[in-house]
Tab-separated table of C-alpha atoms in Angstrom:
chain	number	residue	atom	x	y	z
A	1	ALA	CA	109.327	18.149	-101.917
A	2	LEU	CA	111.846	20.258	-103.891
A	3	ARG	CA	109.733	20.120	-106.916
A	4	GLU	CA	106.688	21.402	-104.924
A	5	HIS	CA	108.648	24.205	-103.012
A	6	ALA	CA	110.598	25.200	-105.958
A	7	PRO	CA	108.754	24.575	-109.068
A	8	GLY	CA	111.052	26.591	-111.118
A	9	GLY	CA	114.268	25.422	-109.632
A	10	VAL	CA	116.536	26.259	-106.760
A	11	ASP	CA	118.098	29.703	-107.165
A	12	VAL	CA	120.358	29.607	-103.919
A	13	TYR	CA	121.209	26.858	-101.766
A	14	PHE	CA	123.519	27.190	-98.781
A	15	ASP	CA	124.760	23.632	-98.214
A	16	ASN	CA	126.270	22.347	-95.087
A	17	VAL	CA	125.317	18.813	-95.310
A	18	GLY	CA	126.580	17.557	-98.693
A	19	GLY	CA	126.001	13.993	-99.794
A	20	GLU	CA	122.518	12.907	-101.126
A	21	THR	CA	121.037	16.213	-99.858
A	22	LEU	CA	123.327	18.167	-102.155
A	23	ASP	CA	122.885	15.802	-104.875
A	24	ALA	CA	118.956	16.341	-104.701
A	25	VAL	CA	119.327	20.018	-104.822
A	26	LEU	CA	121.767	19.868	-107.735
A	27	ALA	CA	119.299	17.922	-109.783
A	28	ARG	CA	116.819	20.635	-109.461
A	29	LEU	CA	118.927	23.753	-110.006
A	30	ALA	CA	117.531	26.589	-111.829
A	31	ARG	CA	119.419	28.378	-114.580
A	32	GLY	CA	121.974	30.712	-112.893
A	33	ALA	CA	121.627	29.168	-109.646
A	34	ARG	CA	124.214	29.772	-106.865
A	35	VAL	CA	125.440	26.909	-104.498
A	36	VAL	CA	127.522	27.847	-101.487
A	37	ILE	CA	129.273	24.994	-99.731
A	38	CYS	CA	130.067	25.435	-96.110
A	39	GLY	CA	130.287	21.991	-94.775
A	40	ALA	CA	129.492	18.218	-95.441
A	41	ILE	CA	128.217	16.887	-92.120
A	42	SER	CA	126.577	13.927	-93.809
A	43	GLN	CA	130.274	12.664	-94.541
A	44	TYR	CA	132.102	13.598	-91.404
A	45	ASN	CA	131.913	10.182	-90.041
A	46	SER	CA	131.815	8.175	-93.401
A	47	GLY	CA	135.684	7.667	-93.484
A	48	GLY	CA	135.935	9.680	-96.575
A	49	PHE	CA	134.491	12.147	-98.840
A	50	ARG	CA	132.939	12.119	-102.139
A	51	GLY	CA	131.955	14.712	-104.546
A	52	PRO	CA	128.563	15.451	-105.910
A	53	SER	CA	127.196	12.913	-108.324
A	54	ASN	CA	124.939	15.565	-110.184
A	55	TYR	CA	127.932	18.120	-110.685
A	56	PHE	CA	126.946	18.189	-114.505
A	57	SER	CA	123.965	20.142	-113.368
A	58	LEU	CA	126.197	23.081	-112.687
A	59	LEU	CA	127.322	23.218	-116.503
A	60	VAL	CA	123.744	22.671	-117.981
A	61	ASN	CA	122.189	25.357	-115.748
A	62	ARG	CA	125.207	27.766	-115.846
A	63	ALA	CA	125.310	27.502	-111.982
A	64	ARG	CA	128.155	28.466	-109.819
A	65	MET	CA	129.381	26.468	-106.492
A	66	GLU	CA	131.789	28.286	-104.221
A	67	GLY	CA	133.258	27.442	-100.881
A	68	PHE	CA	132.423	29.642	-97.701
A	69	VAL	CA	134.551	29.635	-94.650
A	70	VAL	CA	133.001	31.700	-91.966
A	71	PHE	CA	136.448	32.620	-90.506
A	72	ASP	CA	137.250	34.644	-93.670
A	73	TYR	CA	134.682	36.963	-92.250
A	74	ALA	CA	135.928	37.113	-88.505
A	75	ASP	CA	136.255	40.932	-88.701
A	76	ARG	CA	132.601	41.285	-89.484
A	77	TYR	CA	131.171	39.187	-86.546
A	78	PRO	CA	130.202	41.967	-84.266
A	79	GLU	CA	128.313	43.655	-87.275
A	80	ALA	CA	126.703	40.208	-87.936
A	81	ALA	CA	125.734	39.600	-84.541
A	82	ALA	CA	124.014	42.970	-84.076
A	83	GLU	CA	122.091	42.524	-87.351
A	84	ILE	CA	121.124	38.956	-86.555
A	85	ALA	CA	119.977	40.053	-83.033
A	86	TRP	CA	117.642	42.813	-84.687
A	87	TRP	CA	116.251	40.276	-87.268
A	88	LEU	CA	115.220	38.138	-84.102
A	89	ARG	CA	113.624	41.035	-82.382
A	90	GLU	CA	111.708	41.922	-85.359
A	91	GLY	CA	110.577	38.222	-86.006
A	92	ARG	CA	112.295	38.350	-89.730
A	93	LEU	CA	114.420	35.443	-88.304
A	94	ARG	CA	113.140	32.554	-86.284
A	95	SER	CA	115.016	29.997	-84.642
A	96	ARG	CA	113.608	26.445	-84.509
A	97	GLU	CA	114.636	24.483	-81.402
A	98	ASP	CA	114.044	20.704	-80.681
A	99	VAL	CA	114.090	20.537	-77.009
A	100	ALA	CA	114.848	17.365	-75.129
A	101	THR	CA	114.281	17.282	-71.346
A	102	GLY	CA	116.282	15.078	-68.989
A	103	SER	CA	119.247	15.087	-66.953
A	104	VAL	CA	123.010	15.219	-67.549
A	105	ARG	CA	122.812	11.236	-67.920
A	106	ASP	CA	120.798	11.958	-71.062
A	107	PHE	CA	123.397	14.053	-72.717
A	108	PRO	CA	125.119	11.261	-74.754
A	109	GLU	CA	121.973	9.926	-76.293
A	110	THR	CA	120.502	13.316	-76.928
A	111	PHE	CA	123.950	14.309	-78.663
A	112	LEU	CA	123.746	11.188	-80.724
A	113	ARG	CA	120.313	12.287	-82.174
A	114	LEU	CA	122.241	14.981	-84.181
A	115	PHE	CA	124.277	12.391	-86.216
A	116	ARG	CA	121.024	10.125	-86.770
A	117	GLY	CA	119.002	13.143	-88.040
A	118	GLU	CA	116.628	12.968	-85.539
A	119	ASN	CA	116.196	16.700	-84.759
A	120	VAL	CA	114.713	19.538	-86.493
A	121	GLY	CA	116.510	22.842	-85.738
A	122	LYS	CA	118.841	23.506	-82.746
A	123	LEU	CA	118.841	20.583	-80.460
A	124	VAL	CA	118.684	21.647	-77.008
A	125	LEU	CA	118.828	19.414	-73.800
A	126	GLN	CA	116.864	21.084	-71.031
A	127	ILE	CA	118.013	19.880	-67.562
A	128	GLY	CA	115.594	20.207	-64.656
A	129	PRO	CA	111.986	21.679	-64.567
A	130	GLY	CA	110.899	23.790	-67.467
């Protein structure tokens, strides 16, 4: 899929998954690519963390990988919230939601879908009539 959607390689990647997903992207980097790491959810429950197996691609492609911690930009939250709200209103930014319907009793199973990768976008449990 990466080869089809980024035939010239990936220029910028914002990673919050890590693991195999990051490895796949690193294998398809474009020259001068930038990789931003903000999380590694694929490894949170694995009992340990491992680094990327394709890190040599950073050297070969003269790419950069840098950590990003959102709290470093806390003073800019109001500005960001206003800009994101504007983008949503204009349709420049779209939110994808995966809506499950049910009751409060369905919460644990719905929540576990996050860790099994069974959702696309933001997972929402809608309780009651829609």
